Tab-separated table of C-alpha atoms (C1' of nucleotides) and ligand atoms in Angstrom:
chain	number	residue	atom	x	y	z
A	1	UNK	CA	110.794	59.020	93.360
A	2	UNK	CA	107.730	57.171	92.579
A	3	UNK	CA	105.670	56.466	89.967
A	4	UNK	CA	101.868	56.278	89.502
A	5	UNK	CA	100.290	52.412	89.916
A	6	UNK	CA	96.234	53.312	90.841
A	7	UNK	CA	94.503	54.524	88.048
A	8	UNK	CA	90.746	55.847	88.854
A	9	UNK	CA	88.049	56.208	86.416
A	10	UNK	CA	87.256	60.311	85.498
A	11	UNK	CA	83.369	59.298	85.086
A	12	UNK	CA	82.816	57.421	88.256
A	13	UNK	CA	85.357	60.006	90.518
A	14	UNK	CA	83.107	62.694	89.319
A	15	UNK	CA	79.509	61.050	90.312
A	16	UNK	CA	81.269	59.605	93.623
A	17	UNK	CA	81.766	63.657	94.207
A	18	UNK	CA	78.363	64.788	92.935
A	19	UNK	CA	80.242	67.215	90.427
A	20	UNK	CA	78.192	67.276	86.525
A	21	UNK	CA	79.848	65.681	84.040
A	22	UNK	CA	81.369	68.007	81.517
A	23	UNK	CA	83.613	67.547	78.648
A	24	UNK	CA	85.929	69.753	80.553
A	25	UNK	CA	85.870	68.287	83.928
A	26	UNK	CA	86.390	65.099	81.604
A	27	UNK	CA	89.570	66.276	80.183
A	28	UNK	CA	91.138	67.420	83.551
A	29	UNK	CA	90.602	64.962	85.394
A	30	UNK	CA	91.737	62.337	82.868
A	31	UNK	CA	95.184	64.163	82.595
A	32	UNK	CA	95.480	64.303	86.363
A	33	UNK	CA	94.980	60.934	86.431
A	34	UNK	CA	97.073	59.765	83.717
A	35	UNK	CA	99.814	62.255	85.041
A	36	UNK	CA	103.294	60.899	86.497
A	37	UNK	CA	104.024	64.282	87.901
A	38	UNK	CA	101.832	67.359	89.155
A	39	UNK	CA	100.983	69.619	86.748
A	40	UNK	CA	100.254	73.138	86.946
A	41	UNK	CA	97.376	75.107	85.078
A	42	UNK	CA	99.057	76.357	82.382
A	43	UNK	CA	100.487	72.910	81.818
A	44	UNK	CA	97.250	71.656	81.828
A	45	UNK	CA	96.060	74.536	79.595
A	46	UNK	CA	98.230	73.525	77.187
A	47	UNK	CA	98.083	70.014	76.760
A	48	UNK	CA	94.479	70.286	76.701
A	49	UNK	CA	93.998	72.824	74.418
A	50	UNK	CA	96.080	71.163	71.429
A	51	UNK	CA	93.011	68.941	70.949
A	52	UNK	CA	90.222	70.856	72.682
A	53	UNK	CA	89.434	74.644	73.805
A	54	UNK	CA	89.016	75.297	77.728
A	55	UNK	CA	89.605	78.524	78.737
A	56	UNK	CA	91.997	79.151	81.041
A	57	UNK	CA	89.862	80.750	83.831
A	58	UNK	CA	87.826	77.132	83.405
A	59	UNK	CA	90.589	75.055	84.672
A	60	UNK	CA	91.568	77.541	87.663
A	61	UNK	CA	88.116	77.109	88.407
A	62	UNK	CA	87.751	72.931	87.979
A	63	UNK	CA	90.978	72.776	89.978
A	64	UNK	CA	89.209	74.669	92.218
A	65	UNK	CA	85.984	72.376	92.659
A	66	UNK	CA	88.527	69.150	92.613
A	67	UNK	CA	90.182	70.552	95.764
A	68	UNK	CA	87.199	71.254	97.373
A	69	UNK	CA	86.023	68.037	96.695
A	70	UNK	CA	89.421	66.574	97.560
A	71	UNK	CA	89.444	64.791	93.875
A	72	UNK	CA	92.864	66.340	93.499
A	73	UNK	CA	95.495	68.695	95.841
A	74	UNK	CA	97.384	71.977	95.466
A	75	UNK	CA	101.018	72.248	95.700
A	76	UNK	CA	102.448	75.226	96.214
A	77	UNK	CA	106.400	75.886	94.865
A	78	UNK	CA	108.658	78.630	95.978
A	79	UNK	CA	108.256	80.341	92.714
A	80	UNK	CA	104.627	80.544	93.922
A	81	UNK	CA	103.187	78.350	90.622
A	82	UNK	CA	100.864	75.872	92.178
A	83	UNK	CA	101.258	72.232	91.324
A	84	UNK	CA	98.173	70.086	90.978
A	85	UNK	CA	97.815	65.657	91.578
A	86	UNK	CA	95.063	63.184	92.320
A	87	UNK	CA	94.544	63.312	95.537
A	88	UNK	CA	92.783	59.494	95.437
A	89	UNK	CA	93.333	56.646	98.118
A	90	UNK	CA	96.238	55.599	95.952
A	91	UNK	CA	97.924	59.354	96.321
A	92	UNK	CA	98.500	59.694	100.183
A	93	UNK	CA	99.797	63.179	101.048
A	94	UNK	CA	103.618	62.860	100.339
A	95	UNK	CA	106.887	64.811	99.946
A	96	UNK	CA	107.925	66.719	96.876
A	97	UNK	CA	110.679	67.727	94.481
A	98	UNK	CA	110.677	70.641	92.263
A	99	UNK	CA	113.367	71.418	89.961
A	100	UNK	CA	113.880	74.783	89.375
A	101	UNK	CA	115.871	74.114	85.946
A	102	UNK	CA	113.148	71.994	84.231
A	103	UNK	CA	109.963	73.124	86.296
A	104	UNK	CA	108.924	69.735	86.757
A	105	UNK	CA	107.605	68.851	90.254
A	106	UNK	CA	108.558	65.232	91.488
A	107	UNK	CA	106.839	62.562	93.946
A	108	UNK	CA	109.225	61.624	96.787
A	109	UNK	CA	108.491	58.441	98.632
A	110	UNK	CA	105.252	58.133	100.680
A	111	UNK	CA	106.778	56.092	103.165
A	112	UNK	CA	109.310	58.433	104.215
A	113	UNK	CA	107.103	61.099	103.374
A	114	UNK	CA	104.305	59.468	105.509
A	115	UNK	CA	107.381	59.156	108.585
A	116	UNK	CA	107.856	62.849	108.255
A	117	UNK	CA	104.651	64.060	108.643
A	118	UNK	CA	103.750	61.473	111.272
A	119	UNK	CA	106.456	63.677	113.436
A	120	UNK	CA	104.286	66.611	113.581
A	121	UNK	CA	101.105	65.115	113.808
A	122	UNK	CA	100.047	66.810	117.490
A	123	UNK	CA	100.419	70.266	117.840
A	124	UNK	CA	97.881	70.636	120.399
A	125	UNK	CA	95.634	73.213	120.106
A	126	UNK	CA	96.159	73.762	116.246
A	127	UNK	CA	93.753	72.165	113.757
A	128	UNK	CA	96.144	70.825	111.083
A	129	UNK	CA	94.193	71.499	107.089
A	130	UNK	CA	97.301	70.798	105.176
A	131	UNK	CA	100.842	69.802	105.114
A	132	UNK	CA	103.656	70.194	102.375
A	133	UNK	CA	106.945	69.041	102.442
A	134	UNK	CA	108.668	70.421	99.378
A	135	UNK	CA	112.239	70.532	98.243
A	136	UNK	CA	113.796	72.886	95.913
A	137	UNK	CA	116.768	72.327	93.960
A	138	UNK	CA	118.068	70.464	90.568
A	139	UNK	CA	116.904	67.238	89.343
A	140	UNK	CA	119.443	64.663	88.661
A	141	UNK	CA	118.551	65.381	84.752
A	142	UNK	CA	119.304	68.700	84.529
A	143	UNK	CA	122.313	68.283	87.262
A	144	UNK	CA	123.981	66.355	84.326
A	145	UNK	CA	122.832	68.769	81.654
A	146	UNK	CA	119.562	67.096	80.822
A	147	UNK	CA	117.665	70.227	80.069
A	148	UNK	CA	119.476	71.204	76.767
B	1	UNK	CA	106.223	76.197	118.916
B	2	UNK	CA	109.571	78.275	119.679
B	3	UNK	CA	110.385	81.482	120.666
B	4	UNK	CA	113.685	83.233	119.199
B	5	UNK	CA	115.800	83.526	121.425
B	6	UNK	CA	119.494	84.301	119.826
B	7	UNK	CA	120.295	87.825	119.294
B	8	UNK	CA	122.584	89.284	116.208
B	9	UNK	CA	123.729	92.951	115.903
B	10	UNK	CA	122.065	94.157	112.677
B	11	UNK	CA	125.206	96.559	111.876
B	12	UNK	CA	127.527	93.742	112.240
B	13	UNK	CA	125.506	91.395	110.193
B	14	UNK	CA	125.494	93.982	107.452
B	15	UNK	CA	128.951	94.038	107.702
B	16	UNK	CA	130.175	90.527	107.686
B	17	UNK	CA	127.746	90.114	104.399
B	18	UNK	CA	129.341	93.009	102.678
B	19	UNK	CA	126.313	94.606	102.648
B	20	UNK	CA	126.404	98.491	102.123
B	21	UNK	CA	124.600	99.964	105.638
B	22	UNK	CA	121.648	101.784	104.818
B	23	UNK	CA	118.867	103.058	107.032
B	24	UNK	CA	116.543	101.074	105.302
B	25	UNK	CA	118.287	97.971	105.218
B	26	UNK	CA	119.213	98.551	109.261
B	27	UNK	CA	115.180	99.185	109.820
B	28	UNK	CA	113.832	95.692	107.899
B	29	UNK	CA	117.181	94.093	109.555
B	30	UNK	CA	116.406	95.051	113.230
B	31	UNK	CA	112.607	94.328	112.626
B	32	UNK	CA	113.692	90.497	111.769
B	33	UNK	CA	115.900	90.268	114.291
B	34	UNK	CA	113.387	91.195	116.796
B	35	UNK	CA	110.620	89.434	115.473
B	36	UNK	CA	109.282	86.490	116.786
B	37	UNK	CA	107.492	85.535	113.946
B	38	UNK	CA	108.348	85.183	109.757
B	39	UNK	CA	106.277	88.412	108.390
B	40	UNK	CA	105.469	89.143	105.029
B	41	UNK	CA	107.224	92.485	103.343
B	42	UNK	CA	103.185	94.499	103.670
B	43	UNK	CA	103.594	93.543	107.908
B	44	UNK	CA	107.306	94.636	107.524
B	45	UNK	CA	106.412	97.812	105.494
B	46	UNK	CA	103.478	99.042	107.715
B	47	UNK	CA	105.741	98.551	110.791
B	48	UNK	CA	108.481	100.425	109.389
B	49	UNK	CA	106.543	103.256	107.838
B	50	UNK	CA	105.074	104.322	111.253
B	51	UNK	CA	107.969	106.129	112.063
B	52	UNK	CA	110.193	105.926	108.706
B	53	UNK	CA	108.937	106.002	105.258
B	54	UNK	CA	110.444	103.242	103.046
B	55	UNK	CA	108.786	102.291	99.737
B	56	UNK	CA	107.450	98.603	99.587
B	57	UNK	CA	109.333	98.031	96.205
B	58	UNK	CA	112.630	98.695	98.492
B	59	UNK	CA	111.432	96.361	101.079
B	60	UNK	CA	111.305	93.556	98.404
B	61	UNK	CA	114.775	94.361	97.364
B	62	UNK	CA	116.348	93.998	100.846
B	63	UNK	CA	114.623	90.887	101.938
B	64	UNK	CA	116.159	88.923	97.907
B	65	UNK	CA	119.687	90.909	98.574
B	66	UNK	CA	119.156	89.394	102.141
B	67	UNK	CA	117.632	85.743	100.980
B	68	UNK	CA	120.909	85.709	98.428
B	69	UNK	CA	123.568	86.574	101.653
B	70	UNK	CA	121.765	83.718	103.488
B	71	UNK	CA	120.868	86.344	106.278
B	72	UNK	CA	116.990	85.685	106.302
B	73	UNK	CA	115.063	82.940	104.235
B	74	UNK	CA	111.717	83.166	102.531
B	75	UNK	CA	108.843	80.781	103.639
B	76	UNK	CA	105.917	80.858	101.014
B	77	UNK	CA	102.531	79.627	102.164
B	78	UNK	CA	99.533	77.734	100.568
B	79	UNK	CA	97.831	81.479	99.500
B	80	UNK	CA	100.767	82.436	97.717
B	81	UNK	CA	102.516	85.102	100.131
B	82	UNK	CA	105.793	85.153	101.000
B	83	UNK	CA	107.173	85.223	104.971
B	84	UNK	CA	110.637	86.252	105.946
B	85	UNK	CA	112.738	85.157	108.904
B	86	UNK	CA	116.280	85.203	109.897
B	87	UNK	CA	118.722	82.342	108.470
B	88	UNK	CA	120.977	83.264	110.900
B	89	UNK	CA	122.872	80.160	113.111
B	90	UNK	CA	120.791	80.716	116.248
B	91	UNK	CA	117.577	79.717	113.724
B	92	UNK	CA	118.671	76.629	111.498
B	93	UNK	CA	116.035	75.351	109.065
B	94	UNK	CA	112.548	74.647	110.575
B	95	UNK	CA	108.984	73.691	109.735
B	96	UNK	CA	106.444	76.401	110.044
B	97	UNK	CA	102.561	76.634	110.933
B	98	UNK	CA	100.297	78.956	108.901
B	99	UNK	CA	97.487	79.828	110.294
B	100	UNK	CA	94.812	80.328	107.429
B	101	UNK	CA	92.577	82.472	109.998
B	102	UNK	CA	94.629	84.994	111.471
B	103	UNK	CA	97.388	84.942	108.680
B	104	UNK	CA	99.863	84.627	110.969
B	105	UNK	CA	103.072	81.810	110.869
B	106	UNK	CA	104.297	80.054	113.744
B	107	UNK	CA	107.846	78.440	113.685
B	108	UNK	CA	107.415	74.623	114.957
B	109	UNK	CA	110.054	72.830	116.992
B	110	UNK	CA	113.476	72.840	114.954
B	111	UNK	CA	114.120	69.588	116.982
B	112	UNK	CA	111.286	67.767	114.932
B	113	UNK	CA	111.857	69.546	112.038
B	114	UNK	CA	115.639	68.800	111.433
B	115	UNK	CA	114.371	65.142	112.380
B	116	UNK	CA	111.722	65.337	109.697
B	117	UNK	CA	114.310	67.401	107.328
B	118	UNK	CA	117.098	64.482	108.178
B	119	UNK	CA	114.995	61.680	106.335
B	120	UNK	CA	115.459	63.094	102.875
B	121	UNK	CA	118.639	63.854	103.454
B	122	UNK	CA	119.952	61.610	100.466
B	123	UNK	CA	118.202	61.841	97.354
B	124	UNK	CA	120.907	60.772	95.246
B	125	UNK	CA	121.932	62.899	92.294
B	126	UNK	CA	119.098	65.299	93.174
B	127	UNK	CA	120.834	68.450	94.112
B	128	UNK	CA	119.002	69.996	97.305
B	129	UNK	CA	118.734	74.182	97.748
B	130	UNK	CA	116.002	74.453	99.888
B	131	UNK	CA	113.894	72.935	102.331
B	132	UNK	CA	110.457	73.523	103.422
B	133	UNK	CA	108.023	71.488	105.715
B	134	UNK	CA	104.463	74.036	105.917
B	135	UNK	CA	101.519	72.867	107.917
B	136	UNK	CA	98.413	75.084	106.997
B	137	UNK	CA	95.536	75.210	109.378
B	138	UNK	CA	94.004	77.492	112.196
B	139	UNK	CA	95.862	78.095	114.915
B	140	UNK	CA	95.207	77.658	118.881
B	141	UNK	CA	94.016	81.315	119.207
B	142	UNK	CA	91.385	81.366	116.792
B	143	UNK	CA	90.399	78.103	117.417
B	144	UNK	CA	88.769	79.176	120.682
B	145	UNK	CA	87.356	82.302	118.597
B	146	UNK	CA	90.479	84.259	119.414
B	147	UNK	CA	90.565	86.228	115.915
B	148	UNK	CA	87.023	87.669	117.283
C	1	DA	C1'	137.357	116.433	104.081
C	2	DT	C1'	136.237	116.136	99.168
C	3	DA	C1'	135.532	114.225	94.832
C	4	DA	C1'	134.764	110.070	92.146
C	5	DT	C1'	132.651	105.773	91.845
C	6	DA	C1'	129.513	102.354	92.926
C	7	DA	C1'	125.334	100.848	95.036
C	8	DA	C1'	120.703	101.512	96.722
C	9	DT	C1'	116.343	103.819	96.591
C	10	DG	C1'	111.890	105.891	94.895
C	11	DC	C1'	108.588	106.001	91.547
C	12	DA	C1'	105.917	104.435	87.691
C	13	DA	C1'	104.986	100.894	84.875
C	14	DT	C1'	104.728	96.078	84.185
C	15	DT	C1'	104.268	90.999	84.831
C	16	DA	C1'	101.893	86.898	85.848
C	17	DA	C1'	99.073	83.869	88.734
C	18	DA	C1'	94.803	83.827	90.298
C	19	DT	C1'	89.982	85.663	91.040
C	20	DT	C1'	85.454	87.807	90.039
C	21	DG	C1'	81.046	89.476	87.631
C	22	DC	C1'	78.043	88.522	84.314
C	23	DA	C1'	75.912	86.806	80.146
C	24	DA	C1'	75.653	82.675	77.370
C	25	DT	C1'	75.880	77.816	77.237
C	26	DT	C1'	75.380	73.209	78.895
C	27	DA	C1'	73.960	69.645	82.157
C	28	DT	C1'	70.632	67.793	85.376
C	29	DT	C1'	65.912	67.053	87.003
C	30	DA	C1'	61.180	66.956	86.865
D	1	DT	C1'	60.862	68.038	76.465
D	2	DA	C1'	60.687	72.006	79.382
D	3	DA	C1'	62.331	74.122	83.626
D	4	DT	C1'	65.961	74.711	86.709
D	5	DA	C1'	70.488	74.671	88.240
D	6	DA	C1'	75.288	74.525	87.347
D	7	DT	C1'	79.160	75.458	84.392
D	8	DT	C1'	81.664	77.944	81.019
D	9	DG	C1'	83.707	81.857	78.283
D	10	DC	C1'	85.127	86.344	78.212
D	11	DA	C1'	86.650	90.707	80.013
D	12	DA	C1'	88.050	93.052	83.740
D	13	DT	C1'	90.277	93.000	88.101
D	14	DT	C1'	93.233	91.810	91.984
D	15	DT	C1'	97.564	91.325	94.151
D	16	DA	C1'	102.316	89.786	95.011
D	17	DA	C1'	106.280	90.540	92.902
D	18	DT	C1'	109.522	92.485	89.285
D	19	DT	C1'	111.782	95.864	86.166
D	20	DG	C1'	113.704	100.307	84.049
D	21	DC	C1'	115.349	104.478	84.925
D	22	DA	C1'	116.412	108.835	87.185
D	23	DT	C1'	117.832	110.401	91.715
D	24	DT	C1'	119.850	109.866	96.055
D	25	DT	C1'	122.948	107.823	99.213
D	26	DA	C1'	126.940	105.130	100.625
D	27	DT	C1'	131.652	103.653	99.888
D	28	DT	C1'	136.356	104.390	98.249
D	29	DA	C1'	140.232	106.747	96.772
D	30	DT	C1'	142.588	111.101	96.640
E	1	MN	MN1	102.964	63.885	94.316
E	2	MN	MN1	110.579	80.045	111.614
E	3	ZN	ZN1	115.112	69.316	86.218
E	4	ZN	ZN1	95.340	82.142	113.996
DNA sequence: ATAATAAATGCAATTAAATTGCAATTATTA
DNA sequence: TAATAATTGCAATTTAATTGCATTTATTAT
């Protein structure tokens, strides 16, 4: 498991993408970036809105532009609740964990992460977009009864 | 990419899982059995209700009564849909290609993939239940405008 | 074979994540 | 500061998946 080091700055990530600077877009982006786990909308939903207001459909639709500007990446679970992290130079594509006691998703190590997806790196003929590598089970907090 | 080649009677596989035989249950059996790709439970109800009429809701409740027997497993994609394939011995855990064009899945080489699967074998205390290693993408076909 | 019991199915309604249309608001640019 | 373009809020919608309940079908015991 890792933990986040790079930090980026929300104002200048946003210019460097040519996306307006909102209060909104603001307040995302700050949480994904001071984050230590993906977070999922209505995670985000909720943190946020204890100080501010965003409507819901807003972040769905920031998350949204950050992909597409590959500010941030999706990450799908098996319970089909997406996960959402920086996607910066200091956030290579990696491995993940998700707990299905506690919901939280975790980081596995980019090196072996990076070894993994190395493997499958030419299937000729197919134009690779994405690649997950997720695993499912119990985190080692809630395997020793963390979660009450 | 792989083509399935191991065989399993669907009655028999019923059997050893102690599950009751119904026509329905034979029908979305034999269809993964003979598959060979995952499908989704709309590909696997249209299929079947050429010839048979089976409601979808029933289709859902085979594939979890089958995903809880360990006779097929459930491979989610990026956009949220679920894919079924057998979990049968002849078709150990594997990575899978989803091709965001045609919607269909490809199963990748379970060589790699248990190689891949192998390096995160040992996260300690971190109880693993599932496995899943999903490249998303267009595939050969439609590159070359095959989808056309 | 038949009746009793247990399990599975069909149908309608519901859930929940995510998306869309549109009017109002806010940011950017000239 | 005004004009233009982009973003947001809200309501409605979409769609995969789930649930409750009555009916049908399969399994088991007689
Ligand atoms: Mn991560
Ligand atoms: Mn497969
Ligand atoms: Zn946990
Ligand atoms: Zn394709």
């Amino acid at each position: 498991m890792i933990k986040k080091i790079g930090q980026c700055n929300s104002l200048q990530v946003l210019k460097d993408a040519k996306l307006s600077r909102t209060s909104q877009r603001v307040a995302v982006l700050d949480m994904l970036i001071n984050a230590e786990r993906p977070l999922t909308v209505i995670q985000i939903f909720r943190n946020i809105n204890f100080h501010q207001k965003i409507h819901k459909v807003t972040i769905y639709r920031i998350l949204s532009s950050f992909v597409a500007k590959d500010i941030a990446r999706g990450i799908p679970t098996d319970e089909g609740i997406n996960y959402y992290e920086m996607a910066c130079r200091h956030n290579p594509v990696h491995a993940h964990f998700y707990c299905k006691s506690c919901k939280k998703m975790f980081c596995l190590d980019p090196a072996t992460s990076s070894r993994a997806i190395e493997l499958f790196a030419d299937l000729n003929g197919f134009k690779i977009e994405a690649l997950s590598l997720n695993i499912t089970g119990v985190c080692s907090n809630c395997n020793k009864g963390g979660s009450l």
